[in-house]
Tab-separated table of C-alpha atoms in Angstrom:
chain	number	residue	atom	x	y	z
C	1	MET	CA	40.707	170.525	76.620
C	2	ARG	CA	39.339	173.767	78.163
C	3	GLU	CA	42.843	175.189	77.946
C	4	THR	CA	43.026	174.764	74.270
C	5	PHE	CA	39.316	176.042	73.499
C	6	GLN	CA	40.581	179.480	72.085
C	7	TYR	CA	43.118	177.829	70.007
C	8	ARG	CA	40.531	175.299	68.667
C	9	GLN	CA	38.059	178.228	67.798
C	10	LYS	CA	40.847	179.854	65.866
C	11	ILE	CA	41.495	176.827	63.859
C	12	LEU	CA	37.689	176.286	63.145
C	13	HIS	CA	37.544	179.708	61.681
C	14	ASP	CA	40.426	178.925	59.422
C	15	PRO	CA	39.092	177.329	56.114
C	16	GLN	CA	42.557	175.663	55.491
C	17	HIS	CA	42.465	173.833	58.736
C	18	SER	CA	38.919	173.588	60.098
C	19	ALA	CA	38.387	170.223	58.478
C	20	ASP	CA	41.431	168.809	60.457
C	21	VAL	CA	40.136	169.627	63.913
C	22	LEU	CA	39.417	165.874	64.701
C	23	GLN	CA	42.966	165.001	63.671
C	24	MET	CA	44.406	167.778	65.785
C	25	PHE	CA	42.284	167.126	68.822
C	26	PRO	CA	41.797	163.345	68.908
C	27	ARG	CA	40.425	163.466	72.420
C	28	PHE	CA	36.986	164.157	70.933
C	29	LEU	CA	37.063	160.575	69.664
C	30	ASP	CA	37.617	158.864	73.029
C	31	THR	CA	36.350	161.383	75.583
C	32	LYS	CA	32.646	161.957	76.158
C	33	GLY	CA	31.090	165.373	76.915
C	34	LEU	CA	33.614	167.524	75.057
C	35	ILE	CA	30.941	168.817	72.479
C	36	LEU	CA	28.819	169.758	75.324
C	37	GLN	CA	31.755	171.525	76.986
C	38	ASP	CA	32.786	173.492	73.947
C	39	PHE	CA	29.154	174.557	73.072
C	40	SER	CA	28.750	175.774	76.676
C	41	MET	CA	31.823	177.849	76.453
C	42	MET	CA	30.729	179.203	72.974
C	43	PHE	CA	27.161	180.208	74.123
C	44	GLY	CA	26.908	179.950	77.848
C	45	GLU	CA	25.329	177.422	80.138
C	46	GLU	CA	21.790	178.901	79.631
C	47	ALA	CA	21.679	178.587	75.987
C	48	ALA	CA	23.209	175.197	76.213
C	49	SER	CA	20.617	173.736	78.545
C	50	LYS	CA	17.435	175.076	76.779
C	51	PHE	CA	16.719	172.097	74.606
C	52	LEU	CA	16.729	169.574	77.312
C	53	GLN	CA	15.040	171.853	79.768
C	54	LYS	CA	12.258	173.022	77.412
C	55	TRP	CA	11.502	170.360	74.953
C	56	ASN	CA	9.219	168.109	77.211
C	57	SER	CA	7.700	171.091	78.999
C	58	SER	CA	7.314	173.718	76.308
C	59	PHE	CA	7.577	172.186	72.735
C	60	LYS	CA	6.995	168.442	72.611
C	61	ASP	CA	3.235	168.330	72.813
C	62	LYS	CA	2.900	171.368	70.484
C	63	VAL	CA	5.202	169.921	67.816
C	64	ILE	CA	3.392	166.546	68.006
C	65	GLN	CA	0.034	168.358	67.595
C	66	GLU	CA	1.578	170.197	64.311
C	67	ALA	CA	2.869	166.833	63.147
C	68	LYS	CA	-0.603	165.420	63.238
C	69	ASN	CA	-1.800	167.792	60.691
C	70	LEU	CA	0.753	166.538	58.276
C	71	LYS	CA	0.096	163.980	55.633
C	72	GLU	CA	0.457	160.789	57.387
C	73	THR	CA	2.753	157.885	56.523
C	74	SER	CA	3.388	154.619	58.288
C	75	LEU	CA	6.707	155.926	59.447
C	76	LEU	CA	5.239	159.208	60.651
C	77	LYS	CA	2.490	157.278	62.567
C	78	ARG	CA	5.325	155.236	64.348
C	79	HIS	CA	7.236	158.372	65.112
C	80	LEU	CA	4.193	159.998	66.657
C	81	ALA	CA	3.309	156.856	68.650
C	82	SER	CA	6.834	156.688	69.915
C	83	ALA	CA	6.834	160.351	70.942
C	84	LEU	CA	3.494	160.146	72.661
C	85	ASN	CA	4.601	157.060	74.700
C	86	GLU	CA	8.167	158.416	75.368
C	87	GLY	CA	9.327	159.160	78.875
C	88	SER	CA	11.571	162.109	79.993
C	89	GLU	CA	14.368	160.885	77.521
C	90	THR	CA	14.333	160.641	74.284
C	91	GLY	CA	24.681	181.346	48.257
C	92	ARG	CA	22.400	179.237	50.204
C	93	LYS	CA	20.779	176.241	48.526
C	94	ARG	CA	16.990	175.857	48.838
C	95	PRO	CA	16.355	173.023	51.232
C	96	LYS	CA	15.840	169.664	49.402
C	97	LYS	CA	12.383	168.112	49.761
C	98	ILE	CA	12.825	164.478	51.076
C	99	SER	CA	10.509	161.836	52.507
C	100	VAL	CA	10.006	161.174	56.240
C	101	GLU	CA	12.043	158.026	55.707
C	102	GLU	CA	14.904	159.837	54.177
C	103	ALA	CA	14.896	162.594	56.741
C	104	ALA	CA	15.072	159.992	59.547
C	105	ASP	CA	18.024	158.383	57.734
C	106	HIS	CA	19.865	161.606	57.420
C	107	LEU	CA	19.500	162.152	61.280
C	108	VAL	CA	20.044	158.570	62.751
C	109	LYS	CA	21.212	155.189	61.580
C	110	PHE	CA	21.001	151.932	63.613
C	111	GLN	CA	23.524	149.188	63.757
C	112	LYS	CA	23.373	146.057	66.020
C	113	SER	CA	25.977	146.190	68.867
C	114	CYS	CA	27.464	142.770	67.641
C	115	GLN	CA	28.507	144.390	64.388
C	116	SER	CA	31.734	146.277	63.658
C	117	LEU	CA	31.689	150.082	63.858
C	118	GLU	CA	34.485	150.234	61.441
C	119	ASP	CA	32.618	148.265	58.796
C	120	HIS	CA	29.907	150.850	59.165
C	121	LEU	CA	32.310	153.684	58.550
C	122	MET	CA	33.784	151.834	55.523
C	123	THR	CA	30.457	151.034	53.925
C	124	THR	CA	28.272	153.972	54.602
C	125	LYS	CA	28.132	156.638	51.946
C	126	GLY	CA	27.431	160.224	52.881
C	127	GLY	CA	28.570	163.874	52.846
C	128	SER	CA	30.561	165.735	55.406
C	129	GLN	CA	27.377	166.559	57.550
C	130	PRO	CA	27.161	164.707	60.999
C	131	TYR	CA	24.513	162.198	61.916
C	132	LEU	CA	23.826	159.824	64.886
C	133	LEU	CA	24.708	156.120	64.847
C	134	ALA	CA	22.767	154.215	67.445
C	135	THR	CA	23.871	150.873	68.483
C	136	GLY	CA	22.236	148.211	70.570
C	137	THR	CA	20.380	144.830	70.420
C	138	SER	CA	17.401	146.482	68.516
C	139	LYS	CA	15.979	149.963	67.733
C	140	ALA	CA	14.066	149.563	70.919
C	141	GLN	CA	17.129	148.661	72.984
C	142	VAL	CA	19.812	151.186	71.957
C	143	PHE	CA	22.831	151.416	74.487
C	144	ASN	CA	25.088	154.049	72.849
C	145	PHE	CA	25.092	156.717	70.590
C	146	TYR	CA	27.908	158.154	68.303
C	147	ILE	CA	28.077	161.210	66.088
C	148	VAL	CA	29.680	160.219	62.698
C	149	LEU	CA	31.566	162.996	61.243
C	150	ASP	CA	34.049	162.633	58.270
C	151	LYS	CA	34.052	158.905	58.849
C	152	LYS	CA	35.026	159.276	62.368
C	153	LEU	CA	33.013	158.284	65.559
C	154	VAL	CA	32.583	160.859	68.335
C	155	PRO	CA	30.944	159.030	71.402
C	156	CYS	CA	27.878	160.787	72.842
C	157	GLN	CA	27.736	161.373	76.602
C	158	SER	CA	24.121	160.748	76.590
C	159	CYS	CA	22.469	157.410	76.178
C	160	THR	CA	19.026	158.729	75.534
C	161	SER	CA	17.788	159.677	72.030
C	162	LEU	CA	16.815	163.369	73.140
C	163	GLY	CA	20.246	163.866	74.810
C	164	ALA	CA	22.106	162.458	71.857
C	165	PHE	CA	20.081	164.649	69.506
C	166	ASP	CA	21.120	167.651	71.656
C	167	GLU	CA	24.732	166.735	71.058
C	168	LEU	CA	24.272	166.200	67.349
C	169	PHE	CA	22.670	169.744	66.901
C	170	LYS	CA	25.599	171.212	68.927
C	171	SER	CA	28.275	169.373	66.961
C	172	HIS	CA	27.442	171.693	63.996
C	173	PHE	CA	28.720	174.573	66.030
C	174	VAL	CA	31.512	172.860	67.742
C	175	PHE	CA	33.113	171.607	64.533
C	176	SER	CA	31.907	174.401	62.382
C	177	VAL	CA	29.904	172.230	60.049
C	178	LYS	CA	26.998	173.552	57.934
C	179	TYR	CA	23.595	171.962	58.193
C	180	ASP	CA	22.585	169.202	55.754
C	181	ASP	CA	20.717	170.969	53.083
C	182	SER	CA	17.638	168.739	53.356
C	183	LEU	CA	17.448	169.281	57.188
C	184	SER	CA	18.442	172.930	57.365
C	185	SER	CA	14.869	174.091	58.190
C	186	LEU	CA	14.647	171.771	61.035
C	187	TYR	CA	17.989	172.741	62.521
C	188	THR	CA	17.395	176.443	61.896
C	189	PHE	CA	14.021	176.110	63.662
C	190	LEU	CA	15.697	174.559	66.698
C	191	GLN	CA	18.548	177.062	66.657
C	192	THR	CA	16.246	180.158	66.705
C	193	THR	CA	13.260	178.859	68.509
C	194	VAL	CA	14.514	176.525	71.211
C	195	TYR	CA	18.260	177.427	71.607
C	196	ASN	CA	17.645	181.132	70.808
C	197	ILE	CA	20.897	181.548	68.895
C	198	ASP	CA	21.240	184.297	66.244
C	199	ILE	CA	17.517	185.130	66.166
C	200	GLY	CA	16.961	187.703	63.441
C	201	ARG	CA	20.354	186.930	61.936
C	202	SER	CA	19.930	183.436	60.566
C	203	GLU	CA	18.284	182.868	57.220
C	204	GLU	CA	14.956	181.307	57.750
C	205	THR	CA	12.354	180.089	55.485
C	206	PRO	CA	8.776	181.447	55.703
C	207	ARG	CA	7.586	178.116	56.942
C	208	VAL	CA	10.170	178.093	59.828
C	209	LYS	CA	8.978	181.645	60.767
C	210	GLU	CA	5.274	180.646	60.574
C	211	LEU	CA	5.963	177.521	62.769
C	212	ARG	CA	7.774	179.294	65.374
C	213	ALA	CA	5.074	181.964	65.614
C	214	ARG	CA	2.415	179.307	65.953
C	215	LEU	CA	4.251	177.353	68.659
C	216	LEU	CA	5.227	180.263	70.676
C	217	ASN	CA	1.675	181.740	70.569
C	218	LYS	CA	-0.077	178.346	71.216
C	219	GLN	CA	-1.278	177.811	74.723
């Protein structure tokens, strides 16, 4: 797959063929780690490693503190409790305002491992933006993550929520997919603040700029 990287990049920048990349390169569907490989080849090892290296040490506590200042819901409280107890793992439209519950559903869906993955693909409604599918015996016992894109399953190399989310973010660049409108501020914040990609060239909302400034200046 390394040998076909440049050809794959050419296809992704061709509007007539970019949507067919998973059909043309089906190894993404049965080989873990290819998203990580392509992202590293696109942006370099340093940028590729920033999220997993910096999240727990530089951003996690600051983001949790910012979240505590938001209007609390039962789901937000559960997410905060989970984050606080978590170990080392874990024309442009205006972004649509959605609830915490809806945002979580846009990012990750859960399915018990005893259920058919094909049934999930057939019954789930959604657009062309990727999301995570977590499978396990319960939401507290997840064993595998997949990235769902165009009703196809791309297996994640990581079995942790943090690592899987890293792969989900990177899939937007590897497959040349735009961010979900309702999550664009979140992804843009991570892109510019954590991964340091296209700083000053990406369109950011005032709130994203303000949050980045607060976090980077917070001791």
